[in-house]
Each structure stands twice: as structure tokens, then as C-alpha cells.
Short mmCIF file of C-alpha atoms in Angstrom, two decimals:
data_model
loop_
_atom_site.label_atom_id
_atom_site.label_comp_id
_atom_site.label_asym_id
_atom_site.label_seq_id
_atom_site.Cartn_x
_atom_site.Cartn_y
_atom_site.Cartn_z
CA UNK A 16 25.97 30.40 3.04
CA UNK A 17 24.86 33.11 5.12
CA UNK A 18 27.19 36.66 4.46
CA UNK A 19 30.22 34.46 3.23
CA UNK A 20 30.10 31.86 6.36
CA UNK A 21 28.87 28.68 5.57
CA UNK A 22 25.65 27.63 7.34
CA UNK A 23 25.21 23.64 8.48
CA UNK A 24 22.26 22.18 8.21
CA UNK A 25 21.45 19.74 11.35
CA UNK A 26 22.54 16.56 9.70
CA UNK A 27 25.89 18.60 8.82
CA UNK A 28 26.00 19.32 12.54
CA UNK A 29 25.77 15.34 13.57
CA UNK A 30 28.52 14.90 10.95
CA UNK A 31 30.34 17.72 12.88
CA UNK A 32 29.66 16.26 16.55
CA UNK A 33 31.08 13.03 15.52
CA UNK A 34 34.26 14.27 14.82
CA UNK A 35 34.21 16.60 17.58
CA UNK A 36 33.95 13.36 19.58
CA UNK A 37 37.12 11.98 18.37
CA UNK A 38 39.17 15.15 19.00
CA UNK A 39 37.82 15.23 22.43
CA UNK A 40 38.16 11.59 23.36
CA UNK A 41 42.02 11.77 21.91
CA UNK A 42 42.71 14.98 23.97
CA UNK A 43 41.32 13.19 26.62
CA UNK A 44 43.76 10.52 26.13
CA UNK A 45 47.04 12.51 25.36
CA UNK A 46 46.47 14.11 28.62
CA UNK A 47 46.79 11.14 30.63
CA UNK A 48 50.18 9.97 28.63
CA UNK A 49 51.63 13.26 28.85
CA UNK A 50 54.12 12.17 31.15
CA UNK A 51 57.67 13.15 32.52
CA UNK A 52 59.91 11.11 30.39
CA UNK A 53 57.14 11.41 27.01
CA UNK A 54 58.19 12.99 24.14
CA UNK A 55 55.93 14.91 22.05
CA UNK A 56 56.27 12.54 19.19
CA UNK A 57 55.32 10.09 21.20
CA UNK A 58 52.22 11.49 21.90
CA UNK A 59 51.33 12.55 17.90
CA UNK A 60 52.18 8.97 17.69
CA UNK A 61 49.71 8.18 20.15
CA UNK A 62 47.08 10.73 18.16
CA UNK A 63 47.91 9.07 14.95
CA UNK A 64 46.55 5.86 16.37
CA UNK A 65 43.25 7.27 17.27
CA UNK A 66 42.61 8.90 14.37
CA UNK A 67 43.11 5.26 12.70
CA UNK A 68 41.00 3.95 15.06
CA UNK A 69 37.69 6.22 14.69
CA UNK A 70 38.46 5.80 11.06
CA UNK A 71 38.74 9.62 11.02
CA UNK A 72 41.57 11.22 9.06
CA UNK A 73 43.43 14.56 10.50
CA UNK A 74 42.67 18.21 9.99
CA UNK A 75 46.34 19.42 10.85
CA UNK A 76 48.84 16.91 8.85
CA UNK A 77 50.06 18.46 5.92
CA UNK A 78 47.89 21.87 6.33
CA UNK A 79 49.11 24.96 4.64
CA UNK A 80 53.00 25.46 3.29
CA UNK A 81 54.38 28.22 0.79
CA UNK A 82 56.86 30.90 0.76
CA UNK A 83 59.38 28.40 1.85
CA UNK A 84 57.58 27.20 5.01
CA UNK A 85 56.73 23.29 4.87
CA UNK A 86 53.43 22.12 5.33
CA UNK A 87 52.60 21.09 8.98
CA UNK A 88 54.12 17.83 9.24
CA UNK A 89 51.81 15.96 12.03
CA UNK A 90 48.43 15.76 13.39
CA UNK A 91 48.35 17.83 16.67
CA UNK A 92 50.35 20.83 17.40
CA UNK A 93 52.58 20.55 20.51
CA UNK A 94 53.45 24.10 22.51
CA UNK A 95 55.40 23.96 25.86
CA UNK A 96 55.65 26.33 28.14
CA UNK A 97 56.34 29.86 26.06
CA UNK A 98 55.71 28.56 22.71
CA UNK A 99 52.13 29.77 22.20
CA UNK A 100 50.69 27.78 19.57
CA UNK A 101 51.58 25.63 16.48
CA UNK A 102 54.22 24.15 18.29
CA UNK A 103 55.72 21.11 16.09
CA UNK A 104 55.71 17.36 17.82
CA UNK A 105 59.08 16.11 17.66
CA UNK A 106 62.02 14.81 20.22
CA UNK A 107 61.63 17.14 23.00
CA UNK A 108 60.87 15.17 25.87
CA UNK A 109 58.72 16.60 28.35
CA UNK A 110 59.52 17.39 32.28
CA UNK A 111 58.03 17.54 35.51
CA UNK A 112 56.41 21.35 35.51
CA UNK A 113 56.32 21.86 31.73
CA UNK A 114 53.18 23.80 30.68
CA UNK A 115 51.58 21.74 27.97
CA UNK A 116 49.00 23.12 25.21
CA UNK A 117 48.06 20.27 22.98
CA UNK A 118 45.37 21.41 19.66
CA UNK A 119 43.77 18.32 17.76
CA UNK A 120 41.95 18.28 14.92
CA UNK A 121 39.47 15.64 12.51
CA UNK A 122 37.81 15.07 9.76
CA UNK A 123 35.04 12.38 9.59
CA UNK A 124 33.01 12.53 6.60
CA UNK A 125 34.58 15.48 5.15
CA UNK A 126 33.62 18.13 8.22
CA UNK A 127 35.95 18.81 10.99
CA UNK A 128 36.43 19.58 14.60
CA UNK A 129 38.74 20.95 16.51
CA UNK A 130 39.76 21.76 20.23
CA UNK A 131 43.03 22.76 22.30
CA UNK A 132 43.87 21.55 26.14
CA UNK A 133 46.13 22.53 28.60
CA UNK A 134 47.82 21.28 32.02
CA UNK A 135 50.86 20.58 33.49
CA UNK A 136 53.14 18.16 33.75
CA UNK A 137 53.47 16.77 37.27
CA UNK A 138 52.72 19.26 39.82
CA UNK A 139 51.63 22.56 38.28
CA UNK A 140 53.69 26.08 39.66
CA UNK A 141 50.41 28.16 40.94
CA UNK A 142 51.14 30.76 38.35
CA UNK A 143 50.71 28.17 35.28
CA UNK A 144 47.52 26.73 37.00
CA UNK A 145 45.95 30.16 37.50
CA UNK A 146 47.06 30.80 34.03
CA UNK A 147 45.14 27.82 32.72
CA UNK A 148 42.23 27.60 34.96
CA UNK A 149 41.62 31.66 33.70
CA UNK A 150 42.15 30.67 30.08
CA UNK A 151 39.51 27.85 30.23
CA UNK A 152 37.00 30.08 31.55
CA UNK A 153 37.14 32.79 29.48
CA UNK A 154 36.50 30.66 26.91
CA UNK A 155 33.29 28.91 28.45
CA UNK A 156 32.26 32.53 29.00
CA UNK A 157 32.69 33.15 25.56
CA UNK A 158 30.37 30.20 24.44
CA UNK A 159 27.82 31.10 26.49
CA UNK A 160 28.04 34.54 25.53
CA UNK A 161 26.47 33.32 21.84
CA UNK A 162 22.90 33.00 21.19
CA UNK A 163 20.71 33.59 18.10
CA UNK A 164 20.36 36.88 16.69
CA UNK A 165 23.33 37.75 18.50
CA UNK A 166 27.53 38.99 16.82
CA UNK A 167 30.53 37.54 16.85
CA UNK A 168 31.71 40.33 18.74
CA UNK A 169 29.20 39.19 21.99
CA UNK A 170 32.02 36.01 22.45
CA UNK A 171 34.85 38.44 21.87
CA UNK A 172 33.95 40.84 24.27
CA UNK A 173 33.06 37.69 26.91
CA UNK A 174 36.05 36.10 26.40
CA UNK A 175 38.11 39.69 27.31
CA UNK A 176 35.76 41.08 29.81
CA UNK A 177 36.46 38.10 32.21
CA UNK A 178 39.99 37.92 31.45
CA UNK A 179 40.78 41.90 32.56
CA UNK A 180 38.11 41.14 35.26
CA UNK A 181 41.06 38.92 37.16
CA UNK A 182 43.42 40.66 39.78
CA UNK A 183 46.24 39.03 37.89
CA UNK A 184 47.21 40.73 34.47
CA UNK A 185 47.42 38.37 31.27
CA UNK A 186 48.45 39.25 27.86
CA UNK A 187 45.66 38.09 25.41
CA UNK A 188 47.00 37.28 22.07
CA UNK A 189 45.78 39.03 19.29
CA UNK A 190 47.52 38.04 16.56
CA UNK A 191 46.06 34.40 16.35
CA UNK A 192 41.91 34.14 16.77
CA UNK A 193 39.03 31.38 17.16
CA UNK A 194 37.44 30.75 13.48
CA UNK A 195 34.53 29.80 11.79
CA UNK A 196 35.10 25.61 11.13
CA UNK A 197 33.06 22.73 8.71
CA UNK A 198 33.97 21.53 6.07
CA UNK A 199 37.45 23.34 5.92
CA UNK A 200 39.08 23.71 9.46
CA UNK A 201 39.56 27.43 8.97
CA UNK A 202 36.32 29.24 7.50
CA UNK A 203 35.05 32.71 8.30
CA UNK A 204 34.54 34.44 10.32
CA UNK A 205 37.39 35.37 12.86
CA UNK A 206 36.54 35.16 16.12
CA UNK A 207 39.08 37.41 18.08
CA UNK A 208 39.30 37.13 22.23
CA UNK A 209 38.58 40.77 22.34
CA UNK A 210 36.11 43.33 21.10
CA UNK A 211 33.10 45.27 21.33
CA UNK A 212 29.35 43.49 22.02
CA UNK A 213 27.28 43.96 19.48
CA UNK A 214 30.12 43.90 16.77
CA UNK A 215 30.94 41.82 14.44
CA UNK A 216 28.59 38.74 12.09
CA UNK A 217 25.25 37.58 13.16
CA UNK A 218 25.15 34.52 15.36
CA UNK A 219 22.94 32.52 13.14
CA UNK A 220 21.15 28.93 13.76
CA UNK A 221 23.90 26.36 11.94
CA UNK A 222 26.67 28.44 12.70
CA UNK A 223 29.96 26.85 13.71
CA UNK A 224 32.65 28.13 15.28
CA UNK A 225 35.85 27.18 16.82
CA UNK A 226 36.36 29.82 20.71
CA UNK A 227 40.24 29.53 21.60
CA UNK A 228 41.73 32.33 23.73
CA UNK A 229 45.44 31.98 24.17
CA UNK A 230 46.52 34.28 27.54
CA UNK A 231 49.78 34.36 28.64
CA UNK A 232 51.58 35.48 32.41
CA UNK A 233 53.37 38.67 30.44
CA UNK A 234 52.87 40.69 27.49
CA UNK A 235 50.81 39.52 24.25
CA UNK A 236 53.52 40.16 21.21
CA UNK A 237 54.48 37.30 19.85
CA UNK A 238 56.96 35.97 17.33
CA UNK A 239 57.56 32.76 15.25
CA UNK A 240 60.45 30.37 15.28
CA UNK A 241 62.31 29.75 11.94
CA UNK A 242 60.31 26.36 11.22
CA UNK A 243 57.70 28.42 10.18
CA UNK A 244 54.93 27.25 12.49
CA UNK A 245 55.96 27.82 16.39
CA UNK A 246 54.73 30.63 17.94
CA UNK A 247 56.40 31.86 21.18
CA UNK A 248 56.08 34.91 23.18
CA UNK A 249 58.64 37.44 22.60
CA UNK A 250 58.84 38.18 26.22
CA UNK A 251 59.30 34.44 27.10
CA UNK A 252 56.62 34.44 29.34
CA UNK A 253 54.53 30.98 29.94
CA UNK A 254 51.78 30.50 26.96
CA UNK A 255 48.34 29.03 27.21
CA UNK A 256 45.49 28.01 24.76
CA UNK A 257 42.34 26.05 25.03
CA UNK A 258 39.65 25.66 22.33
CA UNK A 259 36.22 24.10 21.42
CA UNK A 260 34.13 23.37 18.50
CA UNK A 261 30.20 25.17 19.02
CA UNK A 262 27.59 25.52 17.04
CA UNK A 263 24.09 27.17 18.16
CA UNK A 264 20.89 25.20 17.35
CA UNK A 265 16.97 26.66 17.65
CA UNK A 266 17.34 24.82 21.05
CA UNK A 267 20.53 26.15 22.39
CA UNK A 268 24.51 25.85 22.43
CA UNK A 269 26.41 22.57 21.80
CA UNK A 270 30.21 22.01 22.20
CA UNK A 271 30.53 19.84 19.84
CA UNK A 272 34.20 18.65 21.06
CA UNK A 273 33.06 18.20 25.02
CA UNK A 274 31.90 15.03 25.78
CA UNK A 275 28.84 15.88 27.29
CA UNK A 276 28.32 18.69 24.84
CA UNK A 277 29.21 21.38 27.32
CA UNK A 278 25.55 20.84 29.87
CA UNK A 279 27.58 21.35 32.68
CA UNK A 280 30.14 23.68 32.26
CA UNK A 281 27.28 25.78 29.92
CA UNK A 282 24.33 25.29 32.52
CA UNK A 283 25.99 26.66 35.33
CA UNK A 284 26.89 29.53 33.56
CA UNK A 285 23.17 30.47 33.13
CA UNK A 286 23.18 29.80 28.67
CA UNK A 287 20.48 27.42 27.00
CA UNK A 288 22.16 24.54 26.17
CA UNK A 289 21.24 22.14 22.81
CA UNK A 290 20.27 19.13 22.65
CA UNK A 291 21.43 18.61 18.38
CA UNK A 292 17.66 17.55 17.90
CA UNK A 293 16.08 18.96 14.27
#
């Protein structure tokens, strides 16, 4: 532990990238089923059998409960088009032009990844894709904002600065943040999608933590259904969130939920990528 955040050691990391692998590959594949006629039980279904598969077990089903709220009852959360995040999988069948943000979680071995996607179904209104594409990229320019020796509060401010760099407004939502992640799902420290550089813990080697901005086309208040879990805007205005796992080596950055670690997307943004080597 370094401060109150837990520090992973390199083989912890491997550990980490393996499950990061299974999220990503099971994103991957929920995207291509999320169809026009799919329900999104069908496709926790469909999650449920990957999991299963990589022998991995899930970091969402049954998380949290109390005060009368259940715990979450499946193993990705679901939110369509103003719901936020958290949405809950269930009958509602999805339709040409929904707005789809799908967050997946495992555990392998005890230590966990975790990532969010989103896209549309069928063809996308230019608004949503905007919406996305912006999303996405401020939080790639949030990863690459991290290096040793650096804060917290050098992703936070990346992640904002590119966002109110756009001609088109977005709401960021502040209410919900990225997170420290191992060998729980939700460790310290917060990592908010807005702040000051400089701010904020040290960026230390073995540090993992999980960058997920969550824009939206209006304002960034939010408010939560009465299953407990769904968060929508209170405006109504279209929602997206998209997430990976990093960690930050003596090398360079890894994403440990992007298939090829995040070289590309990380490489062309000018950062020092990994490799996971000792």
C-alpha cells in the first residue's frame, strides 16, 4: 500500500491483464450481438457464457445492496440512451438508433478488470456518434495524461480539458468517477473527469486504475430510478460512458482491458507505452 491505494506488484499486474483480457474480448463480442430485435438479457446471457468460458467469475453480479436496494443482480450493466450508467439487463429489447453503453467486469484469480463501450444500434444519429467518438477520446487523453511521479488530478484535468476543448457543449458527470481497481473492483483513489493538474495522489509504478468519463448531449445532473441502480439524466438528454483498466509500469502505460494494450491508440497520442515486462 502506498497512501491507502494498494500497489501491484508485476506478477499482480499479469494476474490483472488476464482478466482485463476477458472483459475486453466479451465487450468485443456483445458489441457485435447487440442487435435490433436483442434484448439486454440476452446479451448478459451472452456475458454469462464468457465468463464460464475463461473460467473467470464476475465483478458486477451480486455487488453492493443495503438500505433496501438489492444487490446488482447480473454481470454487466446495460444503459440505453439517457440512462447513464448502472443500467439493469432485463427485457427491454433494443432498436435501430438506441445509444448503447455496456460496462463489464472480471475476476480471474481474485484481481479484477473492468471497462465500458459504447455505439449504436444500426445507424448512429450524428449527435450520438459525436457524443461517443468525444467520450472515447477524452478518455485516451486521460491515460496518456499519467506517467510516474505524476497526480491523479493530471488524468482529470486531460480528460476535461479536451472535452470543453470541442465546439459542441457536453455535460460531464460528476457525480459518478473512474477508481482505483485490484483486488476489489472499487479501491481508492477516485479518479474524477475533471480537475486541476498537479492535484490529487501520486501516479506511482503498480498503480491501477479504472479512466471512465461519462458525457452527455445536455446538462450533467443526474438522478436514479427506483431500482436502486439506474442512473439517468434528469434532463433526458442521451448518456455516454466508456472505460479502461491502466496501470503504469517503469516502462510505460498499459490498458490492461485493450487488446493490444492500448500501443496504438496510446502511441499516437505521443505517451510511453508498457510492455508488462519486470
Amino acid at each position: 500500500m502506498a497512501g491507502g491505494i494498494e500497489v501491484k506488484t508485476p506478477e499482480q499486474v499479469r494476474v490483472m491483464r488476464r482478466a482485463g483480457l476477458v472483459v475486453g474480448r466479451t465487450l468485443a463480442a456483445l458489441r457485435v450481438a447487440a442487435v435490433a430485435g436483442v434484448t439486454t438479457g440476452e446479451l448478459d446471457a451472452l456475458a454469462r457464457e464468457h465468463l464460464a468460458r475463461a473460467g473467470a467469475t464476475s465483478s458486477f453480479l451480486n455487488y453492493g445492496g443495503g438500505w433496501g436496494i438489492p444487490p446488482f443482480p447480473a454481470v454487466t450493466c446495460i444503459s440505453v440512451n439517457d440512462e447513464v450508467v448502472h443500467g439493469i439487463p432485463g427485457s427491454r429489447v433494443l432498436a435501430d438508433g438506441d445509444l448503447v453503453s455496456v460496462d463489464f467486469g472480471a475476476i480471474v484469480d481474485g484481481w479484477h478488470g473492468d471497462s465500458a463501450i459504447s455505439f449504436s444500434v444500426g445507424e448512429p444519429r450524428p449527435d450520438d456518434q459525436r457524443l461517443s467518438d468525444v467520450t472515447r477520446e477524452s478518455m485516451w487523453r486521460g491515460i496518456a495524461a499519467a506517467h510516474l511521479g505524476g497526480r491523479v488530478g493530471d488524468i482529470s484535468a486531460a480528460v476535461q480539458g479536451y472535452v470543453r476543448s470541442r465546439r459542441e457543449r457536453y455535460g460531464i458527470v460528476r457525480e459518478f468517477t473512474g477508481h482505483g481497481i485490484g483486488s476489489q473492483m472499487h479501491q481508492a483513489p477516485d479518479v474524477p473527469n475533471f480537475g486541476r493538474r498537479g492535484r490529487g495522489p501520486l501516479l506511482v509504478q503498480g498503480i491501477c486504475l479504472a479512466v471512465e468519463p461519462m458525457l452527455t448531449l445536455g446538462g450533467e445532473a443526474t438522478a436514479t430510478l427506483d431500482d436502486g441502480w439506474t442512473v439517468v439524466t434528469r434532463d433526458r438528454s442521451r448518456a455516454c460512458h466508456w472505460e479502461h483498466t491502466m496501470t503504469i509500469t517503469k516502462h510505460g502505460l498499459w490498458v490492461l482491458t485493450a487488446e493490444d494494450g492500448g500501443e496504438v491508440e496510446l502511441t499516437a497520442l505521443g505517451a510511453k507505452f508498457g510492455p508488462l515486462a519486470d
